[in-house]
PDB file of C-alpha atoms and ligand atoms in Angstrom:
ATOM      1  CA  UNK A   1     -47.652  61.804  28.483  1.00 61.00           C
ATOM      2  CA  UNK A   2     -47.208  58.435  26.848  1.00 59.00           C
ATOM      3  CA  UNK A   3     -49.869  56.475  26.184  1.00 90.00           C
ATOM      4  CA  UNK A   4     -48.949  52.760  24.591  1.00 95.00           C
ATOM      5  CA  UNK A   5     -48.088  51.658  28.018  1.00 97.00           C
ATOM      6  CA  UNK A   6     -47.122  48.279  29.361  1.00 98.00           C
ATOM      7  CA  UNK A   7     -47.284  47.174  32.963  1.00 98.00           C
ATOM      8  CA  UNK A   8     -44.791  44.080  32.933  1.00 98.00           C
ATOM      9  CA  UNK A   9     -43.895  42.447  36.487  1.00 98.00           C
ATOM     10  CA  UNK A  10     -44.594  39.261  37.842  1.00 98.00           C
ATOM     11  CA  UNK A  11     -47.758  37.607  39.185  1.00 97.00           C
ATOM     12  CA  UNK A  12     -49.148  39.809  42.044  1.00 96.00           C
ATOM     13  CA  UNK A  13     -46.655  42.195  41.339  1.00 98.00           C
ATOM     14  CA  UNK A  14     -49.900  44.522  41.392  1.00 96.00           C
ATOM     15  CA  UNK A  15     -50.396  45.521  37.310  1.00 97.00           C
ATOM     16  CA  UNK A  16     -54.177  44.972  37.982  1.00 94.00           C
ATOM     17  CA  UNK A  17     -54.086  47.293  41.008  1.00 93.00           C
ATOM     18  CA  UNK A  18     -52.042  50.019  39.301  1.00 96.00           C
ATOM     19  CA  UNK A  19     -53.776  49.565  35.597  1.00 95.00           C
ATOM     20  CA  UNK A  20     -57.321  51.041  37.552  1.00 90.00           C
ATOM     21  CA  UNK A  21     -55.818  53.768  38.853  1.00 92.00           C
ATOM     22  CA  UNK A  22     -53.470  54.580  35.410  1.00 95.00           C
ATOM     23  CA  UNK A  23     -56.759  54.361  32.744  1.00 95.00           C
ATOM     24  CA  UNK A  24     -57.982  57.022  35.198  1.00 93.00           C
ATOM     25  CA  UNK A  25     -55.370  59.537  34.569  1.00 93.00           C
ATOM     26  CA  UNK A  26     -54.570  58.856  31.094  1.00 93.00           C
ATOM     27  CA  UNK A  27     -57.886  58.166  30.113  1.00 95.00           C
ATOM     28  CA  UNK A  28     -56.871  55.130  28.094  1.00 96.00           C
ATOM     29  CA  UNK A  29     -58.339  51.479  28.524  1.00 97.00           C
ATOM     30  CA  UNK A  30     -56.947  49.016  30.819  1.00 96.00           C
ATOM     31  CA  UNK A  31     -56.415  45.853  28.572  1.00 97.00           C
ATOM     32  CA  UNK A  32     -55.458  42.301  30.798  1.00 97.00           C
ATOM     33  CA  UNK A  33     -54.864  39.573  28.586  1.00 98.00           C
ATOM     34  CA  UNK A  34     -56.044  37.436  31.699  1.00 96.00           C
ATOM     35  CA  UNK A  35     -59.087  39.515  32.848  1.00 94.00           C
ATOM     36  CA  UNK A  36     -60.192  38.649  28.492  1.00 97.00           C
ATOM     37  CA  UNK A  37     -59.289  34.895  29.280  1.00 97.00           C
ATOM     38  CA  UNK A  38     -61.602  35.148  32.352  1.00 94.00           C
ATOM     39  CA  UNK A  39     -64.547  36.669  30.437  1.00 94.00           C
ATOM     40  CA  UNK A  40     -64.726  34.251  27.957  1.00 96.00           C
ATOM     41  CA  UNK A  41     -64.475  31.845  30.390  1.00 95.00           C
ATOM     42  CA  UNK A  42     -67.608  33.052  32.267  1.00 92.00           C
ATOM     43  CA  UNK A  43     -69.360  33.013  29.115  1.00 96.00           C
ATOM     44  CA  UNK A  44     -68.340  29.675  28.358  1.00 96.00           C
ATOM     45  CA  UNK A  45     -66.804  30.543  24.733  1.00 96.00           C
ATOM     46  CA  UNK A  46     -64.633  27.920  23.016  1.00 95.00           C
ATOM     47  CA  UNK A  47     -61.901  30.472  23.778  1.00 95.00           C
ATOM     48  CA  UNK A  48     -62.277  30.660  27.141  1.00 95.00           C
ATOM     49  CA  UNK A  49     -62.481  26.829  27.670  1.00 95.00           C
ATOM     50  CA  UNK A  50     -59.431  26.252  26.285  1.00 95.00           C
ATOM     51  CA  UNK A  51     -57.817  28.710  28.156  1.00 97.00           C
ATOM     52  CA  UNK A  52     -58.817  27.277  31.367  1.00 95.00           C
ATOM     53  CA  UNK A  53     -57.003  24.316  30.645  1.00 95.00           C
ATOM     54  CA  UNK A  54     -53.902  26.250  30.832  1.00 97.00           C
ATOM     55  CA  UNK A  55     -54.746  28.451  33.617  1.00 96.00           C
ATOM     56  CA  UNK A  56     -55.723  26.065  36.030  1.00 94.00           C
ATOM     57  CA  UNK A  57     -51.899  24.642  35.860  1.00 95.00           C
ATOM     58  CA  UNK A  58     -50.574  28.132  35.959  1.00 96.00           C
ATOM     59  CA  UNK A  59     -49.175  27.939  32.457  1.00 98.00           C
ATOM     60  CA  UNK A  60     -49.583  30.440  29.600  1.00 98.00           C
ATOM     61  CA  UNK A  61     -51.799  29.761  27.321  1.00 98.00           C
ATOM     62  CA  UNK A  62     -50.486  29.383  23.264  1.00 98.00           C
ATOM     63  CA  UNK A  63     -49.460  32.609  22.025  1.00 98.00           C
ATOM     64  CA  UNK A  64     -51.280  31.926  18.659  1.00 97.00           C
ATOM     65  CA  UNK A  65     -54.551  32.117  20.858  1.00 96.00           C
ATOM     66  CA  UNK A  66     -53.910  35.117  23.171  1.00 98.00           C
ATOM     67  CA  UNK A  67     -52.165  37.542  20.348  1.00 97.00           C
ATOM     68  CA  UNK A  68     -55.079  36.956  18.095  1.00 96.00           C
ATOM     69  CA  UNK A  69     -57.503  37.674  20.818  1.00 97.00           C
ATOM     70  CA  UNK A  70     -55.183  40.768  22.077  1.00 97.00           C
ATOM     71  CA  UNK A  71     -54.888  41.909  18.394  1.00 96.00           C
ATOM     72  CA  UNK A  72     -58.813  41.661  17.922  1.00 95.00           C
ATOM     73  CA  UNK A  73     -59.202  43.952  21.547  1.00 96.00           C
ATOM     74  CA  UNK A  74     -56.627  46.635  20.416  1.00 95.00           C
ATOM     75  CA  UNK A  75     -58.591  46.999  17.025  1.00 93.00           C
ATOM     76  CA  UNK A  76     -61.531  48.132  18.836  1.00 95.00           C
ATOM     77  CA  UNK A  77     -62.137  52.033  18.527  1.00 95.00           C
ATOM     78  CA  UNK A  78     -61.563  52.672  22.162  1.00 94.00           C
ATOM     79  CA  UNK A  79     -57.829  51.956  21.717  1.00 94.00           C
ATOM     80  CA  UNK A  80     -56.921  53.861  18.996  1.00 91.00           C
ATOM     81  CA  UNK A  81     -55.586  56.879  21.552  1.00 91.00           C
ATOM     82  CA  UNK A  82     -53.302  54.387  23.771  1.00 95.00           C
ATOM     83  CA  UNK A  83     -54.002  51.777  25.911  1.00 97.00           C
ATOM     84  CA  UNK A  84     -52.146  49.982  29.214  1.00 98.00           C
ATOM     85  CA  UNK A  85     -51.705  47.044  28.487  1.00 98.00           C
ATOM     86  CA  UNK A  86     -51.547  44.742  31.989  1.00 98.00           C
ATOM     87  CA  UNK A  87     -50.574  40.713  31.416  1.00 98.00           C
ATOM     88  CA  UNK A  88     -49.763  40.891  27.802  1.00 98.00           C
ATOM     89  CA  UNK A  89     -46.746  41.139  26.310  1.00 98.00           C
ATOM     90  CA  UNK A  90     -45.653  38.077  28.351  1.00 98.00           C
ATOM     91  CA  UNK A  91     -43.282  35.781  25.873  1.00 98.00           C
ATOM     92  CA  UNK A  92     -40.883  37.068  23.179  1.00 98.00           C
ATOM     93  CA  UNK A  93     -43.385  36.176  20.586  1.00 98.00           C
ATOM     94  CA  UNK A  94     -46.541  38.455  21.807  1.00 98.00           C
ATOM     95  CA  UNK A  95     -44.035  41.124  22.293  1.00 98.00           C
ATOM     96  CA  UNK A  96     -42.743  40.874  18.229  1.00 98.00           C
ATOM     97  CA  UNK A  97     -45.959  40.414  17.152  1.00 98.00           C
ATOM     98  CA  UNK A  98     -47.268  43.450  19.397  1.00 97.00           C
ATOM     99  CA  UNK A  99     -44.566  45.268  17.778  1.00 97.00           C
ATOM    100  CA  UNK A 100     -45.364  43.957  14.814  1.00 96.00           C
ATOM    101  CA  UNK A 101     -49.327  44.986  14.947  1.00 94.00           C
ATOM    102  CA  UNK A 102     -48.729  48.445  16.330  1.00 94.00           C
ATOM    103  CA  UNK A 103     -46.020  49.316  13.629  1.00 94.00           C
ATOM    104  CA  UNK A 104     -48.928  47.975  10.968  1.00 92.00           C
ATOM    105  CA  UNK A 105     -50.652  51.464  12.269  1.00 89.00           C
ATOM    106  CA  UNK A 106     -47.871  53.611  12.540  1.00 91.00           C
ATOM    107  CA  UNK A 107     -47.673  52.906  16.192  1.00 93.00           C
ATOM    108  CA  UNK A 108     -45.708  51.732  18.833  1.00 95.00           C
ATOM    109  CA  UNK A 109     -44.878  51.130  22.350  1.00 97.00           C
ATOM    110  CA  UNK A 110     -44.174  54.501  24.478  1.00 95.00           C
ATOM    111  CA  UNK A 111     -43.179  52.890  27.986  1.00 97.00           C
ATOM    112  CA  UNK A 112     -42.673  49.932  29.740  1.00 98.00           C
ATOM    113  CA  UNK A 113     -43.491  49.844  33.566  1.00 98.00           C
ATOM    114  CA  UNK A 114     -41.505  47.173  35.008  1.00 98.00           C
ATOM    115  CA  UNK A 115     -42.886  46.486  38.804  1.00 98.00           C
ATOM    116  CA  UNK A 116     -40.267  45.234  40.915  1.00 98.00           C
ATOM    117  CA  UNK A 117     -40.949  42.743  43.557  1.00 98.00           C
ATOM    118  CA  UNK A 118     -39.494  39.894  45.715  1.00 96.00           C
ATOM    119  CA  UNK A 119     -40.706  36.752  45.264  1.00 94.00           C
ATOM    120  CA  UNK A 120     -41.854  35.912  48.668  1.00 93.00           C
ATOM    121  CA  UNK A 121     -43.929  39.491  48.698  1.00 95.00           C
ATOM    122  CA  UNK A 122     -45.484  37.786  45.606  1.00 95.00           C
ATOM    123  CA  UNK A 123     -46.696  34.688  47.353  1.00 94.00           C
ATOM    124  CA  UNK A 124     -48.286  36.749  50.486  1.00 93.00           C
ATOM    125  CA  UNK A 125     -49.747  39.128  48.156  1.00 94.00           C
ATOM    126  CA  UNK A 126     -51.834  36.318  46.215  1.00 95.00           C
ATOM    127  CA  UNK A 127     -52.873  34.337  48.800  1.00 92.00           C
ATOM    128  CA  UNK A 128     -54.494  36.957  50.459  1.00 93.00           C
ATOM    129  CA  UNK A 129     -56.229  38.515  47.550  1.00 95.00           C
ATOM    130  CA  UNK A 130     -60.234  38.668  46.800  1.00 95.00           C
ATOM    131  CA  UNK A 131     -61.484  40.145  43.722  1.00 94.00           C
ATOM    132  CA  UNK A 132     -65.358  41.709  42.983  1.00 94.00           C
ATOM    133  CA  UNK A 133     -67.602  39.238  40.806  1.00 91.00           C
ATOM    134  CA  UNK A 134     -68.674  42.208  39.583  1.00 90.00           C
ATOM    135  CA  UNK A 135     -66.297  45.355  39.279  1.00 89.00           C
ATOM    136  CA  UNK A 136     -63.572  43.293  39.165  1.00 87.00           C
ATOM    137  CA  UNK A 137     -61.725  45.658  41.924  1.00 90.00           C
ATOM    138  CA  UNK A 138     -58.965  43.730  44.351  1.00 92.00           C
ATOM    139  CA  UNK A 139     -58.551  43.909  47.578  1.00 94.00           C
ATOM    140  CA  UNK A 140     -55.940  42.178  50.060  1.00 94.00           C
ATOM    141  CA  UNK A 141     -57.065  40.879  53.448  1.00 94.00           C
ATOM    142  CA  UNK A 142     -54.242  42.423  55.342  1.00 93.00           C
ATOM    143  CA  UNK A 143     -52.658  45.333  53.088  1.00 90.00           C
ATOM    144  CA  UNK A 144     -55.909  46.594  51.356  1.00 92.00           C
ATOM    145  CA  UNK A 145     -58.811  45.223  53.093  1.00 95.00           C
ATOM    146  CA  UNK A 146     -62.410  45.938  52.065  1.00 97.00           C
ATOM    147  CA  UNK A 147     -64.599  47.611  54.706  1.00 97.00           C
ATOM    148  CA  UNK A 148     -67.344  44.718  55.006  1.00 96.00           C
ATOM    149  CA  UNK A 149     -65.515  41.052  54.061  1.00 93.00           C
ATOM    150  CA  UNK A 150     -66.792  39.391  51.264  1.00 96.00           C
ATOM    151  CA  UNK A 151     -68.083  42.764  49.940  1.00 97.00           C
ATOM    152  CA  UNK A 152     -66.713  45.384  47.523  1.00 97.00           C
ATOM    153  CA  UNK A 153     -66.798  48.805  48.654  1.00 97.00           C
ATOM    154  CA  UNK A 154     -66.832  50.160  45.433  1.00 94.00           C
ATOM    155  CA  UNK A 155     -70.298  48.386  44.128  1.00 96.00           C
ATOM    156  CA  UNK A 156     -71.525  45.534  47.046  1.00 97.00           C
ATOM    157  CA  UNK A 157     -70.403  42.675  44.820  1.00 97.00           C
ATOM    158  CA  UNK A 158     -69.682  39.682  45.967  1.00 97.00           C
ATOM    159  CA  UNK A 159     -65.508  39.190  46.628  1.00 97.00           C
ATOM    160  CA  UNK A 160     -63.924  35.534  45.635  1.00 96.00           C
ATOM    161  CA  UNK A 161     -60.611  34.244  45.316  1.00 95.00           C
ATOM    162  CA  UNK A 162     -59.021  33.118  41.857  1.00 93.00           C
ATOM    163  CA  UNK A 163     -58.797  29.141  41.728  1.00 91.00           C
ATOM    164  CA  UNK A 164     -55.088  29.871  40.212  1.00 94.00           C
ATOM    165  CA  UNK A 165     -54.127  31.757  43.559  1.00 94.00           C
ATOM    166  CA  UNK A 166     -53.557  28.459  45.338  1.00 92.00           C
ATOM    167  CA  UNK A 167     -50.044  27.501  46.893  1.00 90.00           C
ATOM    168  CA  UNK A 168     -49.075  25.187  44.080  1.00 92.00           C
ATOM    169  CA  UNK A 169     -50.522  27.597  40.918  1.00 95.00           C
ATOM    170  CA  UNK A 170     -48.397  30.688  42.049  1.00 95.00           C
ATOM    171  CA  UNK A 171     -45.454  28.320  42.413  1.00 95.00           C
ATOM    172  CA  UNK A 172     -45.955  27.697  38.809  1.00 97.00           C
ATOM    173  CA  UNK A 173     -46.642  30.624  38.075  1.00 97.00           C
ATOM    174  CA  UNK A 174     -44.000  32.380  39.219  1.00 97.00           C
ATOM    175  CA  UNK A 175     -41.865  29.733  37.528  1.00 97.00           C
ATOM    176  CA  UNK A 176     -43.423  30.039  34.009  1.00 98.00           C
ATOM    177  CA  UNK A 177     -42.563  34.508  34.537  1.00 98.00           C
ATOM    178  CA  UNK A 178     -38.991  33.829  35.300  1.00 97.00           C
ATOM    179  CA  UNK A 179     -38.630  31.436  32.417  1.00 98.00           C
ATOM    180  CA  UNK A 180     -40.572  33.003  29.783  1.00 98.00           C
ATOM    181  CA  UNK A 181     -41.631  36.411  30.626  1.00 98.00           C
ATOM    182  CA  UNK A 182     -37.951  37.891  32.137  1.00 97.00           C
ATOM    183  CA  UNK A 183     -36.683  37.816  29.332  1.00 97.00           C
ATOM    184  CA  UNK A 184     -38.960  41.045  28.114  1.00 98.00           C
ATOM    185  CA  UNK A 185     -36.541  43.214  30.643  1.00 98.00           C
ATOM    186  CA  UNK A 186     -33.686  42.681  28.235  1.00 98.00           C
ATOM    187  CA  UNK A 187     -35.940  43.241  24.747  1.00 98.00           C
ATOM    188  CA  UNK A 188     -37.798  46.131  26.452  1.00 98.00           C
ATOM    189  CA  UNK A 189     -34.244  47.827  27.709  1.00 98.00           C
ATOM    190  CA  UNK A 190     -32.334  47.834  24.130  1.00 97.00           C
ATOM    191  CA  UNK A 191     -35.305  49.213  22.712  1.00 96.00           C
ATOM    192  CA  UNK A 192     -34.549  52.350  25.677  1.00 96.00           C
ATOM    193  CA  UNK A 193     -38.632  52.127  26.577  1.00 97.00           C
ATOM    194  CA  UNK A 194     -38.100  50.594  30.070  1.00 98.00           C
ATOM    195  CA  UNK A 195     -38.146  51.500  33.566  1.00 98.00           C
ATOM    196  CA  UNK A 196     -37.870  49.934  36.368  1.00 98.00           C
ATOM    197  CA  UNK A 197     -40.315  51.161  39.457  1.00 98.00           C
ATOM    198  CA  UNK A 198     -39.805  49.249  43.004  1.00 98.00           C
ATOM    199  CA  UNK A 199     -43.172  47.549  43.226  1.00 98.00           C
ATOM    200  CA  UNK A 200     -42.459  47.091  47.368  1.00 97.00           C
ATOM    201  CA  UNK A 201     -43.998  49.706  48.791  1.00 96.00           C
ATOM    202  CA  UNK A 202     -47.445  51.055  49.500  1.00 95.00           C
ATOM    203  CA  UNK A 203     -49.668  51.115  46.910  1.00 94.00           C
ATOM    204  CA  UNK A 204     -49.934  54.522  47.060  1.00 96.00           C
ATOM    205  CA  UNK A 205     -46.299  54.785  46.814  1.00 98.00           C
ATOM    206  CA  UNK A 206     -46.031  52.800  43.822  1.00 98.00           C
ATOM    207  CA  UNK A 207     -48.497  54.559  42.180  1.00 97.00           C
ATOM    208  CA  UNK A 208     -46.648  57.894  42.491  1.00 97.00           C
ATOM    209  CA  UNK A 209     -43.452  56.295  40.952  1.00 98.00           C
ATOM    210  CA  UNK A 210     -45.375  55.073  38.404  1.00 97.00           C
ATOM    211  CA  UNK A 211     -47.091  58.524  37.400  1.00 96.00           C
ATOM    212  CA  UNK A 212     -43.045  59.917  37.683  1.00 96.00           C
ATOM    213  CA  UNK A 213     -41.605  57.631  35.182  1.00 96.00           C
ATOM    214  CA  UNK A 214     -44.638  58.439  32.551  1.00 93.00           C
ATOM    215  CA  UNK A 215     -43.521  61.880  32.792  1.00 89.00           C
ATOM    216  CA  UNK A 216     -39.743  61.065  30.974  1.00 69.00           C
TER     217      UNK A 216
HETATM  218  P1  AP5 B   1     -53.174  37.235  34.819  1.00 81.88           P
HETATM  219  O1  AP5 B   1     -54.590  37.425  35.115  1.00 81.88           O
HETATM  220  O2  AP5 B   1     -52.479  38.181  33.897  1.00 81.88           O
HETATM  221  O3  AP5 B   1     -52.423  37.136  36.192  1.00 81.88           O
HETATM  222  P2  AP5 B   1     -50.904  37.486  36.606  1.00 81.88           P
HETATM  223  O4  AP5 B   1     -50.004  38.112  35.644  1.00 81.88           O
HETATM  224  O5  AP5 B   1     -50.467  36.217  37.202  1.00 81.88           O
HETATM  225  O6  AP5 B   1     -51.063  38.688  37.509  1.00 81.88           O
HETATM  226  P3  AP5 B   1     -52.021  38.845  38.651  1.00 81.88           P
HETATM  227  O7  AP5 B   1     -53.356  39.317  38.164  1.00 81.88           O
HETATM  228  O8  AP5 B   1     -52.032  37.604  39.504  1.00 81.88           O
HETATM  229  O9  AP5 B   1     -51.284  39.967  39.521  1.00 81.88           O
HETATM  230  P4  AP5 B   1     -51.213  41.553  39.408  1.00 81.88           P
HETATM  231  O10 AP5 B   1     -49.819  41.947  39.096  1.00 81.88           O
HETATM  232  O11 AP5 B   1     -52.290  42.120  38.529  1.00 81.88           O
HETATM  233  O12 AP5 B   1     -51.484  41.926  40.932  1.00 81.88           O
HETATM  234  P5  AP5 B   1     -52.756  42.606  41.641  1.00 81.88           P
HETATM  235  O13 AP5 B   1     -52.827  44.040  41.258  1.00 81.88           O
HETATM  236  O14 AP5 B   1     -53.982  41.773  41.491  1.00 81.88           O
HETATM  237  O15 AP5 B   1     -52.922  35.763  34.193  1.00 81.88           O
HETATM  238  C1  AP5 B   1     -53.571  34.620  34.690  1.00 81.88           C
HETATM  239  C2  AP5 B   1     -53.366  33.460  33.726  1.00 81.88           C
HETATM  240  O16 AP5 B   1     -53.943  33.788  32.432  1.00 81.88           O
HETATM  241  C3  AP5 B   1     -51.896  33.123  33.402  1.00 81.88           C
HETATM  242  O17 AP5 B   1     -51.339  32.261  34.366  1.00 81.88           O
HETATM  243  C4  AP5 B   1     -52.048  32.453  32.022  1.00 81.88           C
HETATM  244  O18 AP5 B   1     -52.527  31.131  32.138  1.00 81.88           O
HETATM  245  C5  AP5 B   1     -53.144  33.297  31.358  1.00 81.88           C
HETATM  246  N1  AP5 B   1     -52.573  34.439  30.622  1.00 81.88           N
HETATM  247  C6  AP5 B   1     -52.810  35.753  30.884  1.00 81.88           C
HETATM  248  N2  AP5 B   1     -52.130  36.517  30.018  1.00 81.88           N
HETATM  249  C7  AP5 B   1     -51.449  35.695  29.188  1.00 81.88           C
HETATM  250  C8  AP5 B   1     -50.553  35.902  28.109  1.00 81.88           C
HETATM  251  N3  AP5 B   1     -50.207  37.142  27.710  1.00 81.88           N
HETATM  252  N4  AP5 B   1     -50.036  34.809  27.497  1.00 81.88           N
HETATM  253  C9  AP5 B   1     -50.373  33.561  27.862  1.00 81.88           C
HETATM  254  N5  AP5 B   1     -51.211  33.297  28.902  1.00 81.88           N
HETATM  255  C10 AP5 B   1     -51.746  34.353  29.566  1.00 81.88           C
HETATM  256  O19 AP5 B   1     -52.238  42.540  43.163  1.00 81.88           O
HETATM  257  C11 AP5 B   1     -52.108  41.300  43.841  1.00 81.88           C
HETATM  258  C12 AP5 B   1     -52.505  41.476  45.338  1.00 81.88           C
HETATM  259  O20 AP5 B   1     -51.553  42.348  45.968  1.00 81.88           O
HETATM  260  C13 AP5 B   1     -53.871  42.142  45.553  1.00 81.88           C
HETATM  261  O21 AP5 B   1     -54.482  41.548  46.669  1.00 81.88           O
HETATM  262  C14 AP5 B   1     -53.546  43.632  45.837  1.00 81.88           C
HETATM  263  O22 AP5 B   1     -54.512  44.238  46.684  1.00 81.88           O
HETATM  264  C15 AP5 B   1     -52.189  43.497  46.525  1.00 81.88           C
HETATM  265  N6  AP5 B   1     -51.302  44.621  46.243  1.00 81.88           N
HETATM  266  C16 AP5 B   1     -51.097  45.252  45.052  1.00 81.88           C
HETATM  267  N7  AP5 B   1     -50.170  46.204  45.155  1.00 81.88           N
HETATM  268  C17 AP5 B   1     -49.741  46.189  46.464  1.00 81.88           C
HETATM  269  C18 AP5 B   1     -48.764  46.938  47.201  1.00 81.88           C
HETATM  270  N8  AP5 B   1     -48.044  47.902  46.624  1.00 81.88           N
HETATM  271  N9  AP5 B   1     -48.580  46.624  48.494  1.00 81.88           N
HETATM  272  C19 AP5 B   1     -49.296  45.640  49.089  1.00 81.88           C
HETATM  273  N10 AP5 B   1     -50.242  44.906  48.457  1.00 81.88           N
HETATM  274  C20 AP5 B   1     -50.455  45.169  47.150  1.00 81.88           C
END
């Protein structure tokens, strides 16, 4: 089975959701270019600040700053076997420069999981989601509630909301993915590494397409 995998799709698209259950089965790490931004943020790192800025108003942050902190995660020894990659590649320049850094090793991309999903499933799927402080696992108040609110079934943690899942951010958002990040269907297609798996369906569902198209 492949193993350099990307999960490309839009915000709330459900790469998070999918990348848990994927580093199970492949036995790979789960790398989110926003779940690093968000760590160094708790920790209050310079890197972290200054991606906040950027966050906060739903845009990207440089890609100078997130491929050298991407580059610096896949160098780790856990990644040498493969990796799914959730969040990053998300302009033209991460993805060359991806390329570019994988090649360096002999390397390169395997698959691209592109999850499919319209834009007003988008919206209801990030206002109603709640994350664990601790385990990071997501839930969804309606489609994949936890058993206690507030609480993660998984470890107790506490469950909060992302301050970039307000109405205005995931306009934005979604904006900034149309404009800049689209345009990785086309580069990922010529390159013959891309499929295309309909993100609207259970989660279950999706999960089982996902698992069909890493067996090509
Ligand atoms: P990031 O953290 O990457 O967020 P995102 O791409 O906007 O994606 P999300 O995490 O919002 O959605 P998801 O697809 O993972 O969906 P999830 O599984 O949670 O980026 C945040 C910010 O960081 C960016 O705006 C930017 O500022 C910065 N950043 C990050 N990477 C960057 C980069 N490479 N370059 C520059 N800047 C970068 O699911 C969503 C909800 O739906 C959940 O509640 C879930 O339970 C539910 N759900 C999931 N699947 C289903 C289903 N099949 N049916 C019903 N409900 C479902």
């Amino acid at each position: 089975m492949s193993k350099y995998i990307i999960l490309l799709g839009a915000p709330g698209a459900g790469k998070g959701t999918q990348a848990t259950m994927l580093t199970e089965v492949l036995g790979v790490p789960h790398v989110a270019s926003g779940d690093l931004f968000r760590s160094a943020l708790q920790k209050k790192t310079p890197l972290g600040l200054e991606a906040k800025k950027y966050m906060d108003q739903g845009l990207l942050v440089p890609d100078e700053v997130t491929i050298a902190m991407v580059r610096e995660r896949l160098a780790l020894p856990d990644c040498q076997e493969g990796v799914i990659l959730d969040g990053f590649p998300r302009t033209l320049e991460q993805a060359k420069a991806l390329d570019a850094a994988l090649a360096e090793e002999g390397r390169a991309i395997d698959k691209v999981l592109y999850i499919k999903v319209p834009t007003e499933e988008l919206v209801a799927r990030l206002s109603g989601r709640w994350i664990c402080r601790d385990c990071q696992a997501v839930y969804h108040t309606i489609t994949n509630p936890p058993k206690q609110a507030g609480r993660c079934d998984a470890c107790g943690g506490e469950l909060y909301q992302r301050s970039d899942d307000t109405p205005e951010t995931v306009r934005r958002r979604l904006e900034v993915y149309f404009e800049q990040t689209m345009p990785l269907i086309e580069y990922y297609t010529e390159r013959g590494v891309l499929t295309e798996v309909n993100g609207n369906q259970s989660i279950a569902e999706v999960q089982a397409a996902l698992l069909e198209a890493l067996k090509d």
